[in-house]
Amino acid sequence: MLSGSWAGSLLARASERSEDPLLAGRPLVHYPEKAGLILLTSRPPQLETPMRYFDRAITPNEAFFVRYHIFPIPTSVDLATWRLKVTGAVEHPLELSMDDLRGKFAPASVVAVNQCSGNGRGHFAPRVFGGQWSNGAMGNAEWTGVRMQDILKMAGLKAGAVEVTFNGLDEPAAPTVPDFVKSLGVERIMKDPDVLVAHKMNGEALPMLNGFPARLVVPGWYSTYWVKNLFEITVLERAFDGFWMKTAYRIPDTPCGCVEPGTQPARTVPINKMNVRSFIASPADGATVRAGRVTLLKGIAFDEGSGIRKVEVSTNGGHGWQPAELGRDLGRYSFREWSARWTPAKAGRYQLLVRAVSNRGESQATEPLWNPGGYLRNVIEHVEVRAV
Amino acid sequence: MMKRGIIWLIAVGLAASALAAGKKSIMLPPDNAMATLKDGPGVKVARANCVACHSTDYIVRQPPSSLEQWTAEVNKMRKVFGAPVNDADAKVIAAYLESAYGEPGKVAPAKRPSK
């Protein structure tokens, strides 16, 4: 099953130098259809994107991060036999082929950020159990497919329908392991034309590891809802209480979704909207720049879907801030590129920071928030560089 | 030579993909051979019980933790995910994890911007 010219041998060579101690010892690996990604775990796979890809709004498919919860994961799908089933509290249960998705529905697209709920968890202090990501568990792409609400309209919702569950082809290793199934409210889907069943990512079929042949796209919400390798959609007349909704992926029921470090929340709710974040992609952490010469700082910013109002950078550890220039607006759910020109006055070490404010007025803090699940990280980010 | 702070490129020979006439197939590489469990008392019990469901990097990438924290994690595997680990083995595994991946009573300092 080897395709093209890709044939590997076990080779080790230096590819990226990172100052992030969290990433020490994590190899850069080539998984199927993927460029070199940072290996967090093999089975089920979790692969993160090197930060250098975040100097531009669109993350190429081959660089997009990968995360699965259970194993086995699907490794072979034949469109001739794959069907997307829609059952439960509907008037007309459906079995849609890829040809049906492409031919029987109006096409829809959205450029949207897909970010793991635990992106940055490895940087929590005190640390917490879970996927020990650095900041590369995120990406932005143009997703193309069918509006979920159009699929529900074709199926015809029964009067008592309240929630919809989404099940992918990944399977539990044993019957006791909860299958990875997520749910959304019917009301949210029917009001939000941007919730898609996507079969294209940046104009191409989805990589297997990012959800071939189709995945759910839930713009503005963390990617736990973006179920991959979809095959089963079930409409329910009661709230879904599966493990991955009722027990996992819950955040403190507080305005910040946070609690005092090291404590437990009194009440929790399912994780939902993303908070505002911004990153410096260039220069890289640990890079060397030229004193007295202009260096272009670049990166991205994003939020839950109100869009980015402004980005500011500091080149002196946060004592002074100046505005960055915003790049082209690809839509309110997309990464927004930003850039700023900086001339280091003299040789030495500099700490560069970036912060964003969203259109709805949300901003970032100097101190990170904390919760026991390691979710919602959005502290002001920085890189350290040396001018010579 | 492995240097701290340098990420090495390892081309995994078994990773491949094929797409023909609407069928996509991939082959996944084997578990990360460099993420094996450290030697220590109880490592065999840990290996026997843990790798059926997930690779060892799920363990070795976790933050250094106390016996209480590792015990809770082992019990989560048993109670939530149904791992068939008896009480005696659970104790051995938690003790092993604390000895190999433990930092009892310490809290990792936050990486703060410069003063």
XYZ file of C-alpha atoms in Angstrom, chain A residues 14-346:
333
model
C 18.085 17.621 13.442
C 15.055 19.321 11.967
C 13.981 21.986 14.426
C 15.577 23.501 17.453
C 13.063 24.349 20.155
C 13.698 25.940 23.512
C 10.537 24.351 24.879
C 11.667 21.778 27.475
C 8.245 20.167 27.255
C 9.093 19.003 23.728
C 12.526 17.575 24.603
C 12.700 13.937 23.543
C 9.593 14.109 21.359
C 10.503 12.973 17.862
C 9.343 14.550 14.613
C 7.494 11.803 12.738
C 5.916 11.271 9.322
C 2.508 9.691 9.612
C 0.435 8.825 6.503
C -0.489 11.938 4.472
C 1.418 14.079 6.971
C 4.522 16.227 6.983
C 6.874 16.084 9.978
C 4.751 16.492 13.120
C 5.744 16.314 16.779
C 4.815 12.952 18.305
C 2.998 13.151 21.633
C 1.548 9.613 21.631
C 1.437 6.720 19.167
C -1.630 4.688 20.030
C -4.103 6.297 19.809
C -2.115 8.896 17.881
C -1.668 12.473 19.046
C 0.571 14.581 16.782
C 1.134 18.304 17.149
C 2.025 20.957 14.580
C 5.401 22.736 14.832
C 4.856 26.406 15.734
C 6.520 27.680 12.533
C 3.359 26.823 10.574
C 1.444 29.503 12.457
C 2.983 32.413 10.581
C 0.073 32.248 8.134
C -3.681 31.856 8.372
C -4.166 28.535 6.584
C -2.629 25.364 8.041
C -1.797 22.922 5.231
C -3.587 19.569 5.491
C -0.293 17.691 5.820
C 0.694 19.864 8.808
C -2.651 19.727 10.608
C -2.514 18.217 14.100
C -4.031 14.815 14.908
C -5.835 13.607 17.998
C -7.795 10.419 18.698
C -9.253 9.237 22.027
C -9.662 5.496 21.566
C -8.050 2.763 19.506
C -8.535 1.135 16.993
C -8.946 4.112 14.647
C -10.096 3.709 11.044
C -7.306 3.009 8.574
C -9.338 2.080 5.487
C -12.576 3.564 4.146
C -14.184 2.733 0.797
C -16.578 5.386 -0.482
C -18.418 2.689 -2.445
C -19.657 1.172 0.814
C -19.376 4.041 3.353
C -22.687 5.593 4.349
C -23.565 8.390 6.737
C -26.578 7.088 8.703
C -29.090 9.520 10.186
C -31.488 7.772 12.580
C -33.468 8.243 15.780
C -36.232 10.833 16.257
C -36.557 11.635 12.529
C -39.410 11.152 10.048
C -37.145 9.670 7.348
C -33.981 7.837 8.439
C -31.201 8.436 5.888
C -28.202 6.562 4.552
C -26.183 9.129 2.626
C -23.327 8.230 0.326
C -20.566 10.663 -0.587
C -22.326 11.164 -3.930
C -25.499 12.063 -1.993
C -23.591 14.594 0.152
C -22.097 16.161 -2.958
C -25.193 16.040 -5.166
C -28.296 16.369 -3.000
C -27.378 19.369 -0.852
C -26.275 22.945 -1.454
C -22.542 23.200 -0.769
C -21.373 25.239 2.208
C -17.941 26.396 3.356
C -16.428 28.024 6.406
C -12.852 28.938 7.321
C -12.565 27.919 10.946
C -10.032 27.184 13.664
C -9.950 23.655 15.027
C -8.237 23.683 18.439
C -7.938 20.899 20.960
C -9.568 21.688 24.306
C -6.266 20.837 25.968
C -3.969 22.809 23.648
C -1.178 24.041 25.902
C -2.022 21.677 28.777
C 1.632 20.698 29.113
C 2.361 24.284 30.228
C -0.107 24.271 33.121
C 1.283 24.989 36.585
C 0.629 23.055 38.670
C 0.570 20.387 35.984
C -2.386 18.076 35.395
C -2.836 14.626 33.847
C -3.987 14.406 30.245
C -2.521 14.986 26.797
C 0.662 16.966 27.467
C 0.418 19.217 24.442
C 2.595 22.220 23.850
C 0.800 24.862 21.723
C 0.569 23.026 18.404
C -2.776 21.250 18.864
C -4.574 23.714 16.648
C -5.032 24.546 12.969
C -7.132 26.595 10.582
C -8.627 25.424 7.310
C -11.381 26.049 4.841
C -13.948 23.327 5.482
C -16.401 22.454 2.706
C -19.425 20.181 2.850
C -23.087 20.187 3.783
C -24.918 22.174 6.446
C -25.879 19.880 9.313
C -29.202 21.683 9.507
C -29.900 20.769 5.866
C -29.307 17.098 6.665
C -31.716 17.327 9.615
C -34.287 19.076 7.394
C -34.064 16.268 4.853
C -34.524 13.690 7.608
C -37.339 15.681 9.211
C -37.009 16.198 12.962
C -39.743 14.735 15.146
C -41.408 17.137 17.579
C -39.557 15.892 20.655
C -36.029 16.020 19.182
C -33.616 17.827 21.523
C -30.077 16.546 20.875
C -28.035 14.980 18.102
C -25.146 12.571 18.683
C -22.175 12.076 16.376
C -20.258 8.809 16.172
C -17.099 8.130 14.179
C -15.413 4.979 12.978
C -12.911 4.894 15.874
C -13.817 2.063 18.261
C -13.223 1.077 21.887
C -10.492 -1.485 22.574
C -12.884 -3.338 24.903
C -16.630 -3.165 25.606
C -15.942 -1.370 28.882
C -14.203 1.552 27.160
C -16.743 4.298 26.352
C -17.080 4.862 22.598
C -16.127 8.378 21.505
C -19.529 9.999 20.862
C -20.339 13.725 21.221
C -23.631 15.602 21.109
C -24.950 19.018 20.159
C -28.343 20.570 20.846
C -30.854 20.513 18.000
C -31.559 24.196 18.621
C -27.908 25.161 18.115
C -27.695 23.226 14.856
C -30.924 24.641 13.433
C -29.836 28.220 14.275
C -26.245 27.867 13.069
C -25.700 27.360 9.331
C -21.950 27.059 9.909
C -22.167 23.646 11.639
C -21.134 21.456 8.715
C -20.562 17.870 7.778
C -17.348 18.575 5.882
C -15.834 16.290 3.262
C -13.179 18.740 2.059
C -10.375 20.479 3.882
C -8.574 23.285 2.006
C -10.197 22.021 -1.188
C -9.056 18.408 -0.866
C -10.499 15.222 0.570
C -9.804 14.985 4.302
C -6.641 13.181 5.336
C -7.619 9.897 6.992
C -6.178 11.142 10.281
C -8.250 14.355 10.113
C -11.511 12.529 9.486
C -11.878 10.982 5.985
C -14.407 10.783 4.501
C -16.411 13.318 6.517
C -16.242 15.068 9.856
C -18.333 17.460 11.871
C -17.250 21.111 11.868
C -18.412 23.237 14.825
C -16.935 26.720 14.294
C -15.975 28.617 17.421
C -16.113 25.548 19.683
C -13.219 23.348 20.773
C -12.449 20.445 18.517
C -13.737 17.720 20.851
C -17.075 18.247 19.068
C -15.609 17.991 15.579
C -16.143 14.218 15.351
C -14.019 12.599 12.639
C -14.612 9.686 10.256
C -18.351 10.169 10.807
C -20.718 7.325 10.072
C -23.640 7.677 12.459
C -25.807 10.653 13.423
C -28.604 9.936 15.906
C -31.365 12.335 16.908
C -32.466 11.964 20.538
C -35.555 13.023 22.458
C -33.552 13.345 25.694
C -30.195 14.747 26.767
C -27.242 12.504 25.867
C -25.341 11.196 28.891
C -22.421 9.394 27.286
C -19.052 9.485 29.090
C -17.349 11.900 26.708
C -20.104 14.516 27.304
C -21.201 13.834 30.890
C -17.868 13.110 32.577
C -15.031 14.105 30.253
C -14.498 17.544 28.744
C -16.144 19.482 31.559
C -15.001 22.910 32.704
C -15.748 24.829 35.920
C -19.102 26.589 35.798
C -17.447 29.974 36.439
C -17.130 33.027 34.141
C -13.509 32.205 33.297
C -13.934 28.435 33.301
C -11.196 28.471 35.900
C -10.619 27.865 39.614
C -7.806 28.531 42.092
C -4.830 26.422 41.027
C -4.881 22.995 42.637
C -8.581 23.112 43.598
C -11.744 21.452 42.293
C -14.816 23.304 40.973
C -18.173 23.040 42.743
C -20.022 22.596 39.429
C -19.032 21.895 35.836
C -20.497 22.364 32.366
C -19.477 20.794 29.043
C -16.632 22.726 27.410
C -17.897 24.878 24.566
C -16.667 28.178 23.072
C -12.989 28.971 22.571
C -11.417 31.927 24.364
C -9.247 34.532 22.641
C -5.627 33.538 21.930
C -2.636 34.867 20.001
C 0.783 33.439 19.150
C 4.161 34.505 17.797
C 5.295 32.106 15.072
C 8.279 34.081 13.846
C 10.891 34.579 15.097
C 10.881 31.159 16.740
C 11.515 30.716 20.439
C 15.284 30.599 20.861
C 16.022 32.218 17.487
C 18.840 34.650 16.763
C 18.095 37.993 15.078
C 20.296 40.910 13.950
C 20.698 43.919 16.196
C 20.058 47.163 14.363
C 18.139 45.438 11.565
C 14.408 45.148 11.043
C 12.923 41.827 12.102
C 9.349 41.016 11.077
C 7.335 39.519 13.917
C 4.515 37.300 12.639
C 1.781 35.141 14.045
C -1.923 34.551 14.352
C -4.800 35.359 16.670
C -8.318 33.935 16.999
C -11.366 33.706 19.249
C -14.795 32.021 19.439
C -16.179 33.827 16.402
C -16.503 37.525 17.174
C -13.274 38.117 15.280
C -10.084 39.950 16.270
C -10.236 43.682 17.012
C -6.561 44.263 17.717
C -3.237 42.597 18.355
C -0.358 44.215 20.249
C 3.228 43.151 20.725
C 5.844 43.919 23.348
C 9.560 43.608 22.711
C 10.634 44.385 26.269
C 9.030 41.704 28.392
C 5.642 43.388 28.639
C 6.618 46.838 29.887
C 5.529 48.591 26.687
C 3.130 47.552 23.916
C 2.635 48.674 20.354
C -0.055 47.754 17.829
C 0.548 45.021 15.274
C -0.830 45.155 11.759
C -3.687 42.756 11.077
C -3.694 40.685 7.905
C -6.552 39.777 5.598
C -9.829 38.860 7.308
C -10.752 35.328 6.193
C -13.852 35.244 8.381
C -14.726 35.508 12.038
C -13.887 31.877 12.849
C -10.499 31.953 11.119
C -6.932 32.540 12.273
C -6.167 36.256 11.738
C -2.599 36.918 10.640
C -0.735 39.759 12.350
C 2.715 41.287 11.815
C 4.940 43.920 13.414
C 8.324 45.355 12.475
C 10.964 45.467 15.218
C 14.528 46.692 15.246
C 16.468 45.451 18.287
C 18.450 48.484 19.444
C 21.440 46.479 20.650
